[in-house]
CSV table of C-alpha atoms in Angstrom, one decimal:
chain,number,residue,atom,x,y,z
A,1,MET,CA,0.0,0.0,0.0
A,2,GLU,CA,1.3,3.4,-0.9
A,3,GLY,CA,2.9,5.3,2.0
A,4,GLU,CA,3.8,2.1,3.9
A,5,PRO,CA,7.5,0.9,4.1
A,6,ALA,CA,8.2,-2.1,1.9
A,7,THR,CA,8.5,-5.3,3.9
A,8,GLU,CA,11.8,-7.2,3.4
A,9,GLU,CA,11.3,-10.7,2.4
A,10,LYS,CA,13.1,-13.3,4.6
A,11,PRO,CA,15.5,-15.4,2.7
A,12,SER,CA,14.6,-19.0,2.3
A,13,ALA,CA,16.6,-21.9,3.8
A,14,GLU,CA,17.9,-22.6,0.3
A,15,GLU,CA,19.5,-19.1,0.3
A,16,TRP,CA,21.1,-19.8,3.7
A,17,PRO,CA,22.6,-23.2,3.1
A,18,LEU,CA,24.9,-23.2,6.1
A,19,GLU,CA,22.1,-22.3,8.5
A,20,ARG,CA,20.1,-25.1,7.1
A,21,ALA,CA,22.9,-27.5,7.7
A,22,GLU,CA,23.4,-26.3,11.3
A,23,ALA,CA,19.7,-26.6,12.0
A,24,ALA,CA,19.6,-30.2,10.6
A,25,VAL,CA,22.5,-31.3,12.8
A,26,GLN,CA,21.0,-29.6,15.9
A,27,GLN,CA,17.7,-31.4,15.2
A,28,LEU,CA,19.6,-34.7,14.9
A,29,TYR,CA,21.1,-34.3,18.4
A,30,GLU,CA,17.8,-33.1,19.8
A,31,PHE,CA,16.1,-36.2,18.4
A,32,ARG,CA,18.7,-38.4,20.2
A,33,ASP,CA,18.9,-36.5,23.5
A,34,HIS,CA,15.2,-35.9,23.9
A,35,TYR,CA,14.0,-39.3,22.5
A,36,PHE,CA,12.2,-40.4,25.6
A,37,GLU,CA,10.4,-37.1,26.1
A,38,HIS,CA,8.6,-37.9,22.8
A,39,ASN,CA,8.5,-41.7,23.0
A,40,SER,CA,7.5,-44.2,25.6
A,41,ILE,CA,10.2,-46.3,27.3
A,42,GLU,CA,8.9,-49.4,25.4
A,43,LYS,CA,10.5,-47.9,22.3
A,44,ALA,CA,14.0,-48.0,23.8
A,45,PRO,CA,15.1,-50.9,21.6
A,46,LEU,CA,14.2,-48.8,18.6
A,47,LYS,CA,16.1,-45.7,19.6
A,48,LYS,CA,19.4,-46.6,17.9
A,49,LYS,CA,17.8,-47.7,14.7
A,50,GLU,CA,15.6,-44.5,14.5
A,51,THR,CA,18.6,-42.3,15.3
A,52,GLU,CA,20.5,-44.0,12.4
A,53,GLN,CA,17.6,-43.2,10.1
A,54,LYS,CA,17.6,-39.6,11.3
A,55,LEU,CA,21.4,-39.5,10.6
A,56,LYS,CA,20.9,-40.6,7.0
A,57,GLU,CA,18.3,-37.9,6.5
A,58,THR,CA,20.7,-35.3,8.0
A,59,LEU,CA,23.6,-36.5,5.8
A,60,ASN,CA,21.4,-36.1,2.7
A,61,ILE,CA,20.8,-32.5,3.7
A,62,LEU,CA,24.5,-31.9,4.3
A,63,ASP,CA,25.4,-33.4,0.9
A,64,HIS,CA,23.0,-30.9,-0.7
A,65,VAL,CA,24.3,-27.9,1.4
A,66,GLN,CA,28.0,-28.8,0.9
A,67,ALA,CA,27.5,-28.5,-2.9
A,68,GLN,CA,26.4,-24.8,-2.4
A,69,CYS,CA,28.4,-23.7,0.5
A,70,GLU,CA,31.9,-22.2,0.3
A,71,GLU,CA,32.7,-22.5,4.0
A,72,THR,CA,34.4,-25.9,3.7
A,73,ALA,CA,35.7,-26.1,7.3
A,74,ARG,CA,32.3,-25.5,8.8
A,75,CYS,CA,30.7,-28.0,6.4
A,76,LEU,CA,33.3,-30.6,7.3
A,77,PHE,CA,32.7,-30.0,11.0
A,78,LEU,CA,28.9,-30.4,10.7
A,79,ARG,CA,29.3,-33.7,8.8
A,80,GLY,CA,31.8,-35.0,11.4
A,81,LYS,CA,29.5,-33.9,14.2
A,82,ALA,CA,26.5,-35.6,12.6
A,83,LEU,CA,28.4,-38.8,12.1
A,84,ASN,CA,29.6,-38.6,15.8
A,85,VAL,CA,26.0,-38.8,17.0
A,86,MET,CA,26.2,-42.6,17.3
A,87,PRO,CA,27.8,-44.2,20.4
A,88,ASP,CA,30.4,-46.1,18.4
A,89,TYR,CA,33.6,-44.8,16.8
A,90,ASP,CA,33.2,-43.7,13.1
A,91,PRO,CA,36.4,-43.2,11.1
A,92,LEU,CA,34.5,-41.0,8.6
A,93,ALA,CA,33.6,-38.7,11.5
A,94,GLN,CA,37.3,-38.5,12.6
A,95,ASP,CA,38.4,-37.8,9.0
A,96,SER,CA,35.9,-35.0,8.5
A,97,LEU,CA,36.7,-33.4,11.8
A,98,SER,CA,40.5,-33.7,11.3
A,99,ARG,CA,40.2,-31.9,8.0
A,100,ALA,CA,37.9,-29.2,9.6
A,101,VAL,CA,40.5,-28.3,12.3
A,102,LYS,CA,43.3,-28.2,9.8
A,103,LEU,CA,41.4,-25.7,7.7
A,104,ASP,CA,40.2,-23.7,10.7
A,105,PRO,CA,42.2,-24.3,14.0
A,106,LYS,CA,40.0,-21.9,15.9
A,107,LEU,CA,36.9,-24.0,15.3
A,108,VAL,CA,36.4,-25.0,19.0
A,109,GLU,CA,33.3,-27.2,18.4
A,110,ALA,CA,35.3,-29.3,15.9
A,111,TRP,CA,38.1,-29.8,18.4
A,112,ASN,CA,35.6,-31.1,20.9
A,113,CYS,CA,34.0,-33.5,18.5
A,114,LEU,CA,37.4,-34.7,17.3
A,115,GLY,CA,38.4,-35.4,20.9
A,116,GLU,CA,35.2,-37.4,21.4
A,117,CYS,CA,36.1,-39.4,18.4
A,118,TYR,CA,39.5,-40.2,19.8
A,119,TRP,CA,37.9,-41.0,23.1
A,120,LYS,CA,35.6,-43.6,21.5
A,121,TYR,CA,38.6,-45.1,19.7
A,122,GLY,CA,40.5,-45.4,23.0
A,123,GLN,CA,43.2,-42.8,22.1
A,124,VAL,CA,43.0,-41.0,25.4
A,125,GLU,CA,46.0,-38.7,25.1
A,126,ALA,CA,44.9,-37.6,21.6
A,127,ALA,CA,41.5,-36.8,23.1
A,128,ARG,CA,43.1,-34.7,25.9
A,129,ASN,CA,45.1,-32.8,23.3
A,130,CYS,CA,42.0,-31.9,21.4
A,131,PHE,CA,40.1,-30.7,24.5
A,132,VAL,CA,43.1,-28.7,25.8
A,133,GLY,CA,43.4,-27.2,22.3
A,134,ALA,CA,39.7,-26.2,22.3
A,135,LEU,CA,40.1,-24.5,25.7
A,136,ASN,CA,43.1,-22.5,24.3
A,137,HIS,CA,40.7,-21.0,21.8
A,138,GLY,CA,37.8,-20.4,24.2
A,139,LYS,CA,36.2,-21.7,27.4
A,140,SER,CA,33.1,-23.9,27.1
A,141,LYS,CA,31.3,-26.4,29.2
A,142,GLU,CA,31.7,-29.1,26.6
A,143,SER,CA,35.5,-28.7,26.5
A,144,LEU,CA,35.8,-28.6,30.3
A,145,ARG,CA,33.7,-31.6,31.0
A,146,ASN,CA,35.3,-33.6,28.2
A,147,LEU,CA,38.7,-32.8,29.7
A,148,SER,CA,37.4,-33.8,33.2
A,149,MET,CA,36.4,-37.1,31.7
A,150,VAL,CA,39.7,-37.8,30.1
A,151,LEU,CA,41.9,-36.7,33.0
A,152,ARG,CA,40.4,-39.6,35.1
A,153,GLN,CA,41.8,-42.1,32.6
A,154,ILE,CA,45.4,-41.1,32.6
A,155,GLY,CA,48.4,-41.2,34.9
A,156,LYS,CA,51.7,-43.1,35.0
A,157,ASP,CA,51.5,-44.1,38.6
A,158,GLN,CA,49.0,-43.9,41.5
A,159,GLY,CA,50.2,-40.5,42.7
A,160,GLU,CA,49.8,-38.9,39.2
A,161,LYS,CA,46.4,-40.6,38.8
A,162,VAL,CA,45.1,-39.1,42.1
A,163,GLU,CA,46.3,-35.6,41.0
A,164,ASN,CA,44.6,-36.0,37.7
A,165,VAL,CA,41.3,-37.0,39.3
A,166,LYS,CA,41.5,-34.0,41.6
A,167,MET,CA,42.0,-31.8,38.5
A,168,SER,CA,39.1,-33.6,36.9
A,169,VAL,CA,36.9,-32.5,39.7
A,170,GLU,CA,38.0,-28.9,39.2
A,171,LYS,CA,37.3,-28.9,35.5
A,172,ALA,CA,33.9,-30.5,36.0
A,173,LYS,CA,33.1,-27.7,38.6
A,174,GLU,CA,34.1,-25.1,36.0
A,175,ALA,CA,31.8,-26.8,33.5
A,176,VAL,CA,28.9,-26.6,35.9
A,177,GLN,CA,29.6,-22.9,36.6
A,178,CYS,CA,29.3,-22.3,32.8
A,179,ASP,CA,25.7,-23.5,32.9
A,180,VAL,CA,24.3,-24.6,36.2
A,181,LYS,CA,21.2,-26.1,34.5
A,182,ASP,CA,23.2,-28.5,32.3
A,183,GLY,CA,22.6,-32.0,33.7
A,184,ILE,CA,25.4,-33.6,31.7
A,185,SER,CA,27.9,-31.3,33.4
A,186,TRP,CA,26.5,-32.2,36.8
A,187,TYR,CA,26.6,-35.9,35.8
A,188,VAL,CA,30.3,-35.6,34.9
A,189,LEU,CA,31.0,-33.8,38.2
A,190,GLY,CA,29.3,-36.7,40.0
A,191,ASN,CA,31.5,-39.2,38.3
A,192,ALA,CA,34.6,-37.1,39.1
A,193,TYR,CA,33.6,-37.1,42.8
A,194,LEU,CA,33.0,-40.8,42.7
A,195,SER,CA,36.4,-41.5,41.2
A,196,LEU,CA,38.1,-39.2,43.7
A,197,PHE,CA,36.3,-41.1,46.5
A,198,PHE,CA,37.7,-44.4,45.4
A,199,CYS,CA,41.2,-43.3,44.7
A,200,GLY,CA,41.6,-40.9,47.7
A,201,SER,CA,40.7,-40.9,51.3
A,202,GLN,CA,37.2,-42.3,50.8
A,203,SER,CA,35.8,-39.4,52.8
A,204,PRO,CA,32.0,-39.6,53.4
A,205,GLN,CA,31.8,-36.0,52.3
A,206,LEU,CA,32.9,-37.0,48.7
A,207,ILE,CA,30.3,-39.6,48.3
A,208,LYS,CA,27.7,-37.1,49.6
A,209,GLN,CA,28.9,-34.5,47.0
A,210,CYS,CA,28.7,-37.2,44.3
A,211,MET,CA,25.1,-38.0,45.1
A,212,THR,CA,24.2,-34.3,45.2
A,213,ALA,CA,25.7,-33.8,41.8
A,214,TYR,CA,23.8,-36.8,40.4
A,215,SER,CA,20.6,-35.4,42.0
A,216,GLN,CA,21.2,-32.1,40.1
A,217,ALA,CA,21.7,-34.1,36.9
A,218,TYR,CA,18.3,-35.7,37.2
A,219,LYS,CA,16.7,-32.3,36.9
A,220,ASP,CA,17.8,-32.2,33.2
A,221,PRO,CA,15.7,-34.5,30.9
A,222,VAL,CA,18.8,-35.1,28.7
A,223,ALA,CA,20.9,-36.4,31.7
A,224,GLN,CA,17.9,-38.1,33.3
A,225,ASN,CA,17.6,-40.5,30.4
A,226,ASN,CA,21.3,-41.2,30.3
A,227,PRO,CA,21.7,-44.9,31.2
A,228,ASP,CA,25.3,-44.2,32.5
A,229,LEU,CA,23.9,-41.9,35.1
A,230,HIS,CA,21.6,-44.6,36.5
A,231,PHE,CA,24.4,-47.2,36.3
A,232,ASN,CA,27.0,-45.1,38.1
A,233,GLN,CA,24.6,-44.0,40.8
A,234,ALA,CA,23.6,-47.7,41.3
A,235,MET,CA,27.3,-48.6,41.8
A,236,ALA,CA,27.5,-45.9,44.4
A,237,TYR,CA,24.3,-47.1,46.1
A,238,LYS,CA,25.8,-50.7,46.1
A,239,TYR,CA,28.8,-49.5,47.9
A,240,GLN,CA,26.6,-47.7,50.4
A,241,GLU,CA,24.6,-50.9,50.8
A,242,GLU,CA,21.4,-49.3,49.6
A,243,TYR,CA,20.7,-52.5,47.8
A,244,LYS,CA,17.1,-51.8,46.7
A,245,LEU,CA,18.1,-48.4,45.1
A,246,ALA,CA,21.1,-50.1,43.4
A,247,ILE,CA,18.9,-52.8,41.9
A,248,ASP,CA,16.4,-50.2,40.7
A,249,GLY,CA,19.3,-48.2,39.1
A,250,PHE,CA,20.7,-51.1,37.3
A,251,LYS,CA,17.2,-52.0,36.0
A,252,ARG,CA,16.6,-48.5,34.7
A,253,ALA,CA,20.0,-48.3,33.0
A,254,GLY,CA,19.2,-51.6,31.2
A,255,ILE,CA,15.7,-50.4,30.1
A,256,LEU,CA,17.2,-47.2,28.7
A,257,ASP,CA,19.9,-49.1,26.8
A,258,PRO,CA,18.6,-52.6,26.1
A,259,GLY,CA,21.7,-53.5,24.2
A,260,TRP,CA,24.0,-52.8,27.1
A,261,MET,CA,24.6,-56.0,29.0
A,262,GLU,CA,26.6,-54.6,32.0
A,263,PRO,CA,23.7,-53.2,34.1
A,264,GLY,CA,21.9,-56.6,33.9
A,265,ASP,CA,25.1,-58.4,34.8
A,266,GLU,CA,25.7,-56.2,37.8
A,267,LYS,CA,22.1,-56.6,39.0
A,268,LEU,CA,22.3,-60.4,38.9
A,269,LYS,CA,25.8,-60.3,40.5
A,270,LEU,CA,24.4,-58.3,43.4
A,271,LEU,CA,21.4,-60.4,43.9
A,272,ASN,CA,23.6,-63.5,43.8
A,273,ILE,CA,25.9,-62.1,46.5
A,274,LEU,CA,22.9,-61.2,48.7
A,275,THR,CA,21.4,-64.7,48.3
A,276,LYS,CA,24.8,-66.3,49.2
A,277,THR,CA,25.0,-64.0,52.2
A,278,ILE,CA,21.6,-65.0,53.5
A,279,ASP,CA,22.3,-68.7,52.9
A,280,LEU,CA,25.7,-68.4,54.8
A,281,VAL,CA,24.0,-66.8,57.8
A,282,GLU,CA,21.0,-69.0,58.0
A,283,GLY,CA,23.1,-72.1,57.7
A,284,LYS,CA,25.8,-70.7,60.0
A,285,GLY,CA,28.4,-71.7,57.5
A,286,LYS,CA,26.9,-75.3,57.4
A,287,LEU,CA,29.1,-76.2,60.4
A,288,LYS,CA,28.1,-79.3,62.3
A,289,GLY,CA,26.3,-78.5,65.6
A,290,LYS,CA,29.0,-80.0,67.8
A,291,ARG,CA,31.8,-77.9,66.2
A,292,LEU,CA,29.7,-74.8,66.2
A,293,HIS,CA,28.8,-75.2,69.9
A,294,SER,CA,32.5,-75.8,70.7
A,295,MET,CA,33.5,-72.6,68.9
A,296,VAL,CA,30.9,-70.5,70.7
A,297,GLN,CA,31.7,-72.0,74.1
A,298,SER,CA,35.4,-71.2,73.6
A,299,LEU,CA,34.7,-67.4,73.3
A,300,GLY,CA,36.0,-65.4,76.2
A,301,PRO,CA,37.1,-61.9,77.3
A,302,SER,CA,40.6,-62.6,76.0
A,303,ASP,CA,39.2,-62.7,72.4
A,304,LEU,CA,38.7,-59.0,72.7
A,305,GLY,CA,42.5,-58.7,72.6
A,306,PRO,CA,43.6,-55.0,73.2
A,307,TYR,CA,39.9,-54.1,73.4
A,308,GLY,CA,39.5,-56.1,76.5
A,309,GLY,CA,40.9,-53.2,78.5
A,310,GLY,CA,37.8,-51.2,77.9
A,311,SER,CA,39.1,-48.7,75.4
A,312,TYR,CA,40.8,-48.4,72.0
A,313,THR,CA,42.4,-45.7,69.8
A,314,SER,CA,40.1,-44.9,66.8
A,315,PRO,CA,41.4,-44.3,63.3
A,316,SER,CA,41.2,-40.5,64.0
A,317,GLY,CA,43.6,-41.0,66.9
A,318,GLN,CA,41.1,-40.5,69.7
A,319,THR,CA,40.8,-42.8,72.8
A,320,VAL,CA,37.4,-44.4,72.9
A,321,GLN,CA,35.9,-46.2,75.8
A,322,LEU,CA,34.4,-49.6,74.9
A,323,ASP,CA,31.7,-51.8,76.5
A,324,HIS,CA,31.4,-55.4,75.3
A,325,ILE,CA,27.8,-56.3,74.3
A,326,PRO,CA,26.2,-59.2,72.3
A,327,VAL,CA,25.0,-58.7,68.7
A,328,SER,CA,21.4,-58.7,69.9
A,329,LYS,CA,22.0,-55.4,71.8
A,330,LEU,CA,23.2,-53.5,68.7
A,331,VAL,CA,21.1,-50.6,67.5
A,332,SER,CA,20.7,-49.1,64.0
A,333,GLY,CA,23.7,-47.0,62.9
A,334,SER,CA,27.0,-46.6,64.7
A,335,ASN,CA,27.2,-48.2,68.1
A,336,HIS,CA,29.5,-45.8,69.9
A,337,ASN,CA,31.5,-47.0,72.8
A,338,LYS,CA,30.5,-50.7,72.1
A,339,VAL,CA,32.4,-53.7,71.0
A,340,ILE,CA,31.3,-57.2,69.8
A,341,VAL,CA,33.2,-60.4,69.4
A,342,GLY,CA,32.5,-63.7,67.8
A,343,LYS,CA,33.8,-66.6,65.8
A,344,VAL,CA,34.0,-66.7,62.0
A,345,VAL,CA,31.8,-69.5,60.5
A,346,GLY,CA,32.5,-68.8,56.8
A,347,SER,CA,32.7,-66.2,54.1
A,348,VAL,CA,30.9,-65.5,50.8
A,349,PRO,CA,32.9,-66.7,47.7
A,350,MET,CA,33.0,-63.8,45.3
A,351,ASP,CA,34.7,-62.9,42.0
A,352,ASP,CA,34.7,-59.2,43.0
A,353,PRO,CA,36.6,-58.8,46.3
A,354,VAL,CA,34.6,-55.6,47.3
A,355,PRO,CA,33.4,-56.0,49.9
A,356,TYR,CA,34.8,-59.0,51.7
A,357,ILE,CA,31.8,-60.7,53.5
A,358,PHE,CA,32.1,-63.1,56.4
A,359,ALA,CA,29.6,-64.5,59.0
A,360,LEU,CA,30.2,-64.1,62.7
A,361,VAL,CA,28.6,-66.0,65.6
A,362,ASP,CA,28.7,-64.4,69.0
A,363,GLY,CA,28.5,-66.0,72.5
A,364,GLU,CA,24.7,-66.0,72.3
A,365,ASP,CA,24.8,-68.1,69.1
A,366,HIS,CA,23.6,-65.1,67.1
A,367,CYS,CA,24.9,-65.2,63.5
A,368,ILE,CA,25.4,-62.0,61.5
A,369,PRO,CA,27.1,-61.1,58.2
A,370,VAL,CA,30.0,-58.5,58.3
A,371,THR,CA,30.9,-56.6,55.1
A,372,VAL,CA,34.5,-55.3,55.2
A,373,TYR,CA,35.7,-52.7,52.7
A,374,ASN,CA,39.3,-51.8,51.8
A,375,MET,CA,40.5,-55.3,52.7
A,376,ALA,CA,43.6,-56.4,50.8
A,377,ALA,CA,43.0,-59.4,48.5
A,378,GLY,CA,43.6,-62.7,50.3
A,379,ALA,CA,43.6,-61.0,53.7
A,380,GLY,CA,40.3,-62.6,54.9
A,381,PHE,CA,39.7,-64.8,57.9
A,382,ALA,CA,39.5,-68.6,58.4
A,383,VAL,CA,36.7,-70.5,59.9
A,384,GLY,CA,37.2,-70.6,63.7
A,385,ASP,CA,39.1,-67.2,63.9
A,386,SER,CA,37.8,-64.9,66.6
A,387,VAL,CA,37.1,-61.3,65.5
A,388,ALA,CA,36.3,-58.3,67.6
A,389,ILE,CA,34.7,-55.2,66.0
A,390,PRO,CA,34.8,-51.8,67.9
A,391,GLU,CA,31.9,-49.4,67.4
A,392,PRO,CA,30.1,-51.6,64.9
A,393,PHE,CA,27.9,-50.0,62.3
A,394,TYR,CA,24.6,-52.0,62.3
A,395,GLN,CA,22.0,-51.9,59.6
A,396,GLU,CA,19.0,-53.8,58.3
A,397,THR,CA,18.2,-54.7,54.7
A,398,ASP,CA,14.6,-55.5,53.7
A,399,PHE,CA,13.3,-55.6,50.1
A,400,SER,CA,11.9,-58.0,47.6
A,401,GLU,CA,12.9,-58.6,44.0
A,402,LYS,CA,10.9,-61.0,41.8
A,403,ASP,CA,9.0,-62.6,44.7
A,404,LYS,CA,12.2,-63.2,46.6
A,405,ILE,CA,12.6,-61.5,50.0
A,406,PHE,CA,16.0,-60.1,51.0
A,407,LYS,CA,15.7,-59.5,54.7
A,408,PHE,CA,18.7,-59.5,57.1
A,409,ALA,CA,20.8,-57.4,59.5
A,410,SER,CA,24.5,-56.8,58.9
A,411,ILE,CA,27.5,-55.0,60.2
A,412,ARG,CA,29.6,-52.7,58.0
A,413,VAL,CA,33.4,-52.1,58.5
A,414,ASP,CA,35.1,-49.5,56.3
A,415,ASN,CA,38.6,-49.8,57.8
A,416,PRO,CA,39.8,-53.4,58.5
A,417,VAL,CA,42.7,-52.1,60.6
A,418,VAL,CA,40.3,-51.5,63.5
A,419,LEU,CA,39.5,-55.2,63.7
A,420,VAL,CA,41.0,-57.6,66.2
A,421,ALA,CA,41.6,-61.1,64.9
A,422,ASN,CA,42.7,-63.9,67.2
A,423,LYS,CA,43.4,-61.3,69.9
A,424,LYS,CA,45.6,-59.1,67.8
A,425,LYS,CA,44.8,-55.9,65.8
A,426,LEU,CA,45.2,-56.3,62.0
A,427,GLY,CA,48.2,-54.6,60.5
A,428,SER,CA,48.2,-52.1,57.7
A,429,ASN,CA,49.2,-54.8,55.3
A,430,ARG,CA,45.6,-56.0,55.4
A,431,LEU,CA,44.5,-52.6,54.1
A,432,ALA,CA,44.0,-51.8,50.4
A,433,PRO,CA,41.8,-49.1,48.8
A,434,SER,CA,38.6,-50.4,47.3
A,435,THR,CA,37.9,-49.7,43.6
A,436,LEU,CA,34.6,-49.3,41.9
A,437,LEU,CA,33.6,-49.7,38.3
A,438,VAL,CA,32.6,-46.2,37.0
A,439,SER,CA,31.2,-46.3,33.5
A,440,THR,CA,32.3,-43.6,31.0
A,441,LYS,CA,30.4,-45.1,28.1
A,442,SER,CA,28.4,-42.1,27.3
A,443,GLU,CA,30.3,-39.2,29.0
């Protein structure tokens, strides 16, 4: 109409080929990352196949765009990023990304994607170089959390590994600070804390920080549907002996990634250990009545060893007064200023030595399992050994899984050096840090 300013027509996607390519790749990743927000969990087995189909459609668009676009480095990056959407290593993705960074060394996103390629291929040092290179050109949450992930996998000796894990925690914190709502960064931070817990002092504060980070991760739908998050949290729950939560976590990880066998294997392994533990206690090691009676009758004040004097020096160096009580008098949680003693009637045979589990019968013929963490391999007890436990941590397990009830009380020992075996305190040679499987499959 005369007198009105002419409206400028918006260019079509065909006139903006690079923007069209970027949008296509972004939609590909959104399809993968938000799959379960638009599909029921029953479709989990189809996720990989449907993502592959979406990738083919995206590559067709990129082929069309690349024929029109003069920004070769950017086009190569987008192709490499698209190919990198699948969980397995793709040499074509690495080739495209390598060419992209050669043409434009300041292309930070390409460095990150190339590092992820190397990571999938098991070339950890090459991956670290890519992430460090990306950070040299600009700080981003992707580069920081990727570097955090890689740092936990390198180190020539234990000392260097511990320092790298500490640095991993700091890089993950920086990633979170870049975007406090990004659940993937919180998830990586949780993994870093969990790794530090198992390679360091095993401070309860670290496991608490790990669980807090995982809780923050769950607020993000992308992280919430990451099977690794459920798996790693389940491993932490297993260590904390929150068995029901661990089982549920393994099941959820398996549902989200039906092709991943490890969660199911870990769930069955845990249920098997719990079943063996219950059988060991209920059968009192399958010892004959006469032998068992003789062992119990032989228990006396001298079996308390250095704890018979009414006190002991705790791991923190404090002198603690002790009162000998039977297992039946234990209360939930830490039993401060108390000590129990009994005879070993057997242990649970396990492929995984964490924890070491044995059954103890006290003077009242009460049998209870004892889980010991940080025990050196082969440093367990023989049937008939007397064991005294100062300030025992007592807890009860009660849940059901597939119509089987797992109900029992147990004692947890985090530091075997506090134990007295056959009237003598265990030496530091019986101590060895526990390790835990932390999955980095989808970090």
